[in-house]
mmCIF file of C-alpha atoms and ligand atoms in Angstrom:
data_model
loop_
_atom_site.group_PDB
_atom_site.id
_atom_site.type_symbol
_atom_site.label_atom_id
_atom_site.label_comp_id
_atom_site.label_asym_id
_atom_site.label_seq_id
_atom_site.Cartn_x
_atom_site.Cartn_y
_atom_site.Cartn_z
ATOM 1 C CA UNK A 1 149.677 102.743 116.270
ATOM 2 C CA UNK A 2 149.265 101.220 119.274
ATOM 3 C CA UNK A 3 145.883 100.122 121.251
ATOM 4 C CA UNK A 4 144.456 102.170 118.804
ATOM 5 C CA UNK A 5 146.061 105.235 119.386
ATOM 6 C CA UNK A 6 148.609 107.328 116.984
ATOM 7 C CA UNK A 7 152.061 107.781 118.275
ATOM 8 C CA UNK A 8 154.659 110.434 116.628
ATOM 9 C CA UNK A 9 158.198 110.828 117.542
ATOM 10 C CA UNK A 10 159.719 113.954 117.479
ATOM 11 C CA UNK A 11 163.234 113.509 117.493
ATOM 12 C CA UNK A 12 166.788 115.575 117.880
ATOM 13 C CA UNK A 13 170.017 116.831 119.929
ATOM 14 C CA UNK A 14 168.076 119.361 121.578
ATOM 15 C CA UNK A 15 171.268 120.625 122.729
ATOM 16 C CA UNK A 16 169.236 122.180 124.344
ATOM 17 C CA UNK A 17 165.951 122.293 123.350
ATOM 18 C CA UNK A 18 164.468 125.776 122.099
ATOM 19 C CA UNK A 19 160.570 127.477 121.806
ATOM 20 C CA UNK A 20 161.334 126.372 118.427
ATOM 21 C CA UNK A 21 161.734 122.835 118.982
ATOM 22 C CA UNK A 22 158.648 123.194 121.763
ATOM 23 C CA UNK A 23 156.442 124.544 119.053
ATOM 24 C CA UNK A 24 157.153 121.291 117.021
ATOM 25 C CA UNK A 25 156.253 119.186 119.465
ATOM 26 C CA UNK A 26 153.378 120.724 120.569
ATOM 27 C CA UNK A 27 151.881 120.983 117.033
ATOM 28 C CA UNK A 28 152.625 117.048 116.880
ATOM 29 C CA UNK A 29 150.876 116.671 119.916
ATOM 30 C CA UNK A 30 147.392 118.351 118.091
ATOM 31 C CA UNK A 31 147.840 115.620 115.095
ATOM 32 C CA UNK A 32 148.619 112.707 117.409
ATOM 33 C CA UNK A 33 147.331 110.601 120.860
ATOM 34 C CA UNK A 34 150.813 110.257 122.010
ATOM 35 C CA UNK A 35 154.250 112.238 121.173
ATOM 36 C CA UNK A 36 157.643 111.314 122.446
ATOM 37 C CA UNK A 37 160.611 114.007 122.099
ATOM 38 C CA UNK A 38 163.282 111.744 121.774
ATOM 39 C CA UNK A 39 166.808 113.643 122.825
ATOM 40 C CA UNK A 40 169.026 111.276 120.903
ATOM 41 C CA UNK A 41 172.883 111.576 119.387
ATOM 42 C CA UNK A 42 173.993 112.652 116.516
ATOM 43 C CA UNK A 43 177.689 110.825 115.815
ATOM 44 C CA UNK A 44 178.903 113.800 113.786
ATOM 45 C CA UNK A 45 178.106 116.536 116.157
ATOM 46 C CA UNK A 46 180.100 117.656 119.678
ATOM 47 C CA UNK A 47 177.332 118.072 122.193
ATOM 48 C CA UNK A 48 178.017 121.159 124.837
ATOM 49 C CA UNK A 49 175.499 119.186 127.189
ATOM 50 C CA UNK A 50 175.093 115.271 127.977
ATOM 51 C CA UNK A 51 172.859 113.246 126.702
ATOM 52 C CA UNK A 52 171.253 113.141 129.968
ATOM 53 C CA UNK A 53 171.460 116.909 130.428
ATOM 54 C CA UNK A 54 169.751 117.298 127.349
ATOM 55 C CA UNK A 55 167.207 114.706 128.525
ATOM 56 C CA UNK A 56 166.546 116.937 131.729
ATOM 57 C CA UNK A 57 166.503 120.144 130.157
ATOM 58 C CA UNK A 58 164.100 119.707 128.208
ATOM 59 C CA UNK A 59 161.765 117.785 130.499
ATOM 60 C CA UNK A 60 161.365 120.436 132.266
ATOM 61 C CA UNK A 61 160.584 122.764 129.104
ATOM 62 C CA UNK A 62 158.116 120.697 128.142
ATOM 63 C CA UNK A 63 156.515 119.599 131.950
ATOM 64 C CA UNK A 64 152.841 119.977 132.184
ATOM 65 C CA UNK A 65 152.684 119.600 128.352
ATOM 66 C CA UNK A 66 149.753 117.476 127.679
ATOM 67 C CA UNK A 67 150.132 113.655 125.876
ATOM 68 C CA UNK A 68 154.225 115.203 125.526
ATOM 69 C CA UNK A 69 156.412 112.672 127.070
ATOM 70 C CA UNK A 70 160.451 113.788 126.851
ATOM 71 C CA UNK A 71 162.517 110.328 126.843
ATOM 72 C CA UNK A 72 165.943 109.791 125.408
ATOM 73 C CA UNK A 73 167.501 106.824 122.871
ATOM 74 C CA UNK A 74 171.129 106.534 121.989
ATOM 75 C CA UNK A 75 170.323 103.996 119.417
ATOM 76 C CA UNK A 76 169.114 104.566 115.513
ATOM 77 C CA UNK A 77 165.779 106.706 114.826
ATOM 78 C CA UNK A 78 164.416 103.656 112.784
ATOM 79 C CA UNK A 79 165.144 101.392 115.565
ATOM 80 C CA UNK A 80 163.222 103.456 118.443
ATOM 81 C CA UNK A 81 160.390 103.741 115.928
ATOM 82 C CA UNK A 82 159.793 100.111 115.703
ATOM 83 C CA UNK A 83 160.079 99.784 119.649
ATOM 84 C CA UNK A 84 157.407 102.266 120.316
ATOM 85 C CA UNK A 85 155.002 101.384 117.270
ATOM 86 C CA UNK A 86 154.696 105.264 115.537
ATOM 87 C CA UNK A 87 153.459 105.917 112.982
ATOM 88 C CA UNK A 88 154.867 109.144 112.113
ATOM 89 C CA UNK A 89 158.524 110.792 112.673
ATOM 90 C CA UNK A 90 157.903 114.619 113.286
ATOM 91 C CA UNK A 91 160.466 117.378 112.364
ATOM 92 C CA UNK A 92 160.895 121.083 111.561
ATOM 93 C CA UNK A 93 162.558 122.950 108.933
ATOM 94 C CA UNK A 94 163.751 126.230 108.800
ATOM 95 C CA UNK A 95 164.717 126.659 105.408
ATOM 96 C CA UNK A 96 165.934 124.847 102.221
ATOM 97 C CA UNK A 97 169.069 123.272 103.694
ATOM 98 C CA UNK A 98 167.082 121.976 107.007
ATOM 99 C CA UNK A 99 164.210 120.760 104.044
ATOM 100 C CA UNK A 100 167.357 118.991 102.022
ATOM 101 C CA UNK A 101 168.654 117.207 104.614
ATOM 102 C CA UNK A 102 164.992 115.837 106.582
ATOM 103 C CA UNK A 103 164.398 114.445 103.149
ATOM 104 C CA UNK A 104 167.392 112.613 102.709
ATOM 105 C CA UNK A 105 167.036 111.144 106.597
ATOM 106 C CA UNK A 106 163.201 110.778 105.989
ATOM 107 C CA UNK A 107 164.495 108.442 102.724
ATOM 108 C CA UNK A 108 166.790 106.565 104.737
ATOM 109 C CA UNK A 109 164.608 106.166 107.787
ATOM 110 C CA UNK A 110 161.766 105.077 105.403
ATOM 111 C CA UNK A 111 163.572 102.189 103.790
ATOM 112 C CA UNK A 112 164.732 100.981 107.433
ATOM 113 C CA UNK A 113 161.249 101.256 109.046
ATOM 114 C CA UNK A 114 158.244 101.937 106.368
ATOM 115 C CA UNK A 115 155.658 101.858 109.087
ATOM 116 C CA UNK A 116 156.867 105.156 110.743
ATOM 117 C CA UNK A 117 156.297 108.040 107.815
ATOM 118 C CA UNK A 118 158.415 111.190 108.167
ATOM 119 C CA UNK A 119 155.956 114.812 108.479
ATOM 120 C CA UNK A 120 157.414 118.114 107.874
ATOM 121 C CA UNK A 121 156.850 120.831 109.365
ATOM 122 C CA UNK A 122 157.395 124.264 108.539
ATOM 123 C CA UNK A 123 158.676 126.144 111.434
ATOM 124 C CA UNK A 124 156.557 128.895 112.575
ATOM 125 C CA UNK A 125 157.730 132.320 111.385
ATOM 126 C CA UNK A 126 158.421 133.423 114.837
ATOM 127 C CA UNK A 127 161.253 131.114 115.614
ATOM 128 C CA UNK A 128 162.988 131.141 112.017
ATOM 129 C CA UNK A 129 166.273 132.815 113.210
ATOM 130 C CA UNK A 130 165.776 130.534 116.393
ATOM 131 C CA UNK A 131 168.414 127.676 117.022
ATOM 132 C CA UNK A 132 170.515 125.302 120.020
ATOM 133 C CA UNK A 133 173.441 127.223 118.000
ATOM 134 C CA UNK A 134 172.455 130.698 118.991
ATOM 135 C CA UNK A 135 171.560 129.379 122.484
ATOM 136 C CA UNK A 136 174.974 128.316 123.092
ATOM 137 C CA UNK A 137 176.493 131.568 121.916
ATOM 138 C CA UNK A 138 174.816 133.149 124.661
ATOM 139 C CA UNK A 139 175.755 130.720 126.858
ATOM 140 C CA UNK A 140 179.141 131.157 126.079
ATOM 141 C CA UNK A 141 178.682 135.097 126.060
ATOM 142 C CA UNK A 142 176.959 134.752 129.748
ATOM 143 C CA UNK A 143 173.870 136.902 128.159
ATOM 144 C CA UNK A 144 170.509 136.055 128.883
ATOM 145 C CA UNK A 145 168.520 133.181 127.794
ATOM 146 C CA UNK A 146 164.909 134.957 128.125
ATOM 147 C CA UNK A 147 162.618 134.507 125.073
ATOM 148 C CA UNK A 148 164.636 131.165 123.507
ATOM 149 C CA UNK A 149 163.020 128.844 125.943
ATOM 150 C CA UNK A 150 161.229 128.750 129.432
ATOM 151 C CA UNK A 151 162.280 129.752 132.717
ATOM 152 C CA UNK A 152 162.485 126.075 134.365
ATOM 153 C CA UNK A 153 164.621 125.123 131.113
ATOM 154 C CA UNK A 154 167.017 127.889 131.944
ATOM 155 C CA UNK A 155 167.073 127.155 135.232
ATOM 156 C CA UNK A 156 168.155 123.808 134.716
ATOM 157 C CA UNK A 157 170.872 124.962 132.288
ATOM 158 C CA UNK A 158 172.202 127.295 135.125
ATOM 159 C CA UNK A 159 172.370 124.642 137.805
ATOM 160 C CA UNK A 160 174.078 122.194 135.680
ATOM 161 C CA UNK A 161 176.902 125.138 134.486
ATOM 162 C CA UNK A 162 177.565 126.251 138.052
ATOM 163 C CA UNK A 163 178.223 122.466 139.297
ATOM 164 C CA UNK A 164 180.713 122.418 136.342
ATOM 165 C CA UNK A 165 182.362 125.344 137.399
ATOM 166 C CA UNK A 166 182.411 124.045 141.371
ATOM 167 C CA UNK A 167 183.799 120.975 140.181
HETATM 168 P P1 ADP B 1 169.649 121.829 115.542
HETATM 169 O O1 ADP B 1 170.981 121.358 116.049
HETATM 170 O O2 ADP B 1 169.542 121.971 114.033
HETATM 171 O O3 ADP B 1 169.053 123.011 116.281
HETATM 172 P P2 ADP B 1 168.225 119.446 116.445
HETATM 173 O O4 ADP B 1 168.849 118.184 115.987
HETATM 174 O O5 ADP B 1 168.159 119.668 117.887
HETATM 175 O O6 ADP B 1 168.764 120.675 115.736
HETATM 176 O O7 ADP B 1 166.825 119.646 115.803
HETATM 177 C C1 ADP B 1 165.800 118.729 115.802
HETATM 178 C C2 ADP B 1 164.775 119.148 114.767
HETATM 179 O O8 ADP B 1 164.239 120.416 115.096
HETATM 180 C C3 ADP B 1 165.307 119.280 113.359
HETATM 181 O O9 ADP B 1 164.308 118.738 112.502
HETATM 182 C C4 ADP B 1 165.418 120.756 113.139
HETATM 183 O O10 ADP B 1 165.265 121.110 111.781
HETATM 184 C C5 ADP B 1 164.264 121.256 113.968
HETATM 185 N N1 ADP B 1 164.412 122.624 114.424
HETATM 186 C C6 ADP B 1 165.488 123.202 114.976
HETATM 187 N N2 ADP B 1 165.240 124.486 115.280
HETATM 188 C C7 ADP B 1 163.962 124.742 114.894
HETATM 189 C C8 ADP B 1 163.115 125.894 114.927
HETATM 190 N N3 ADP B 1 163.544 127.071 115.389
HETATM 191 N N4 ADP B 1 161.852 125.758 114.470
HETATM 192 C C9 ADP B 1 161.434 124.576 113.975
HETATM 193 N N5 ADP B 1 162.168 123.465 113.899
HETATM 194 C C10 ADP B 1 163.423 123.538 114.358
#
């Protein structure tokens, strides 16, 4: 809480960000004043795009999005909660393994920083099958992006691939 107002984080690697990951936030942003999608890293995974890539991508995914502000934190999830006062710690599951594993983060997180509470939330049907994962298998298959997240987001992704292959 702060001035009065709630504050959620949504966190992940958002690498990159997907309508699935948009639908998240967005239902965060009907439960709370403010939401931050924090693009953050993840020591045990190998990230196709920068943390700073990620960062812009999905800025411009989520541009225009009412009380959605897209920021990025390469320290701990407890830590950032603390700094920006929320109260809650947003994330989406997919199935049981996704539900397993929030739970055992929400645990952890909970112990560091009891004032932020961890809220599930069931992905929406429409995006079960939806994933970064999938994304980046049709980036590396050069098929199109269309229908996994918008057109500025894939624009981004395409600049940022053709300056790697200029370079
Ligand atoms: P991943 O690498 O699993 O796609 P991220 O670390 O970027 O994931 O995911 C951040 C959060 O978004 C996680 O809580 C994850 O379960 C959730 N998430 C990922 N894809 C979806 C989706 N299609 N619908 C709802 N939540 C999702």
């Amino acid at each position: 809480m702060k001035d009065g107002k709630t504050v959620a984080i949504v966190p992940g690697s958002f690498d990159p960000i997907t309508y699935g990951h948009i639908d998240i936030a967005k239902r965060a942003a009907a439960l709370y004043d403010t939401v931050y999608l924090a693009v953050m890293i993840n020591d045990q995974k190998k990230y196709t795009f920068s943390i700073e890539e990620r960062e812009r991508i999905a800025k411009r995914a989520l541009y225009g999005v009412d009380n959605v502000c897209v920021i990025s934190s390469k320290g701990m999830l407890w830590q950032l909660a603390k700094e920006l006062s929320a109260d809650a710690i947003v994330k989406g599951y997919r199935n049981q393994v996704d539900y397993d594993y929030e739970q055992k983060m929400a645990q952890f997180n909970a112990e560091k920083n009891p004032f932020a509470k961890t809220v599930l939330l069931e992905a929406n049907e429409k995006y079960y099958c939806l994933s970064s994962t999938v994304v980046r298998e049709k980036i590396n298959n050069n098929e199109s992006l269309e229908d996994m997240l918008p057109r500025a987001a894939i624009n981004e992704i395409n600049e940022i691939l053709s300056k790697r292959k200029k370079s």
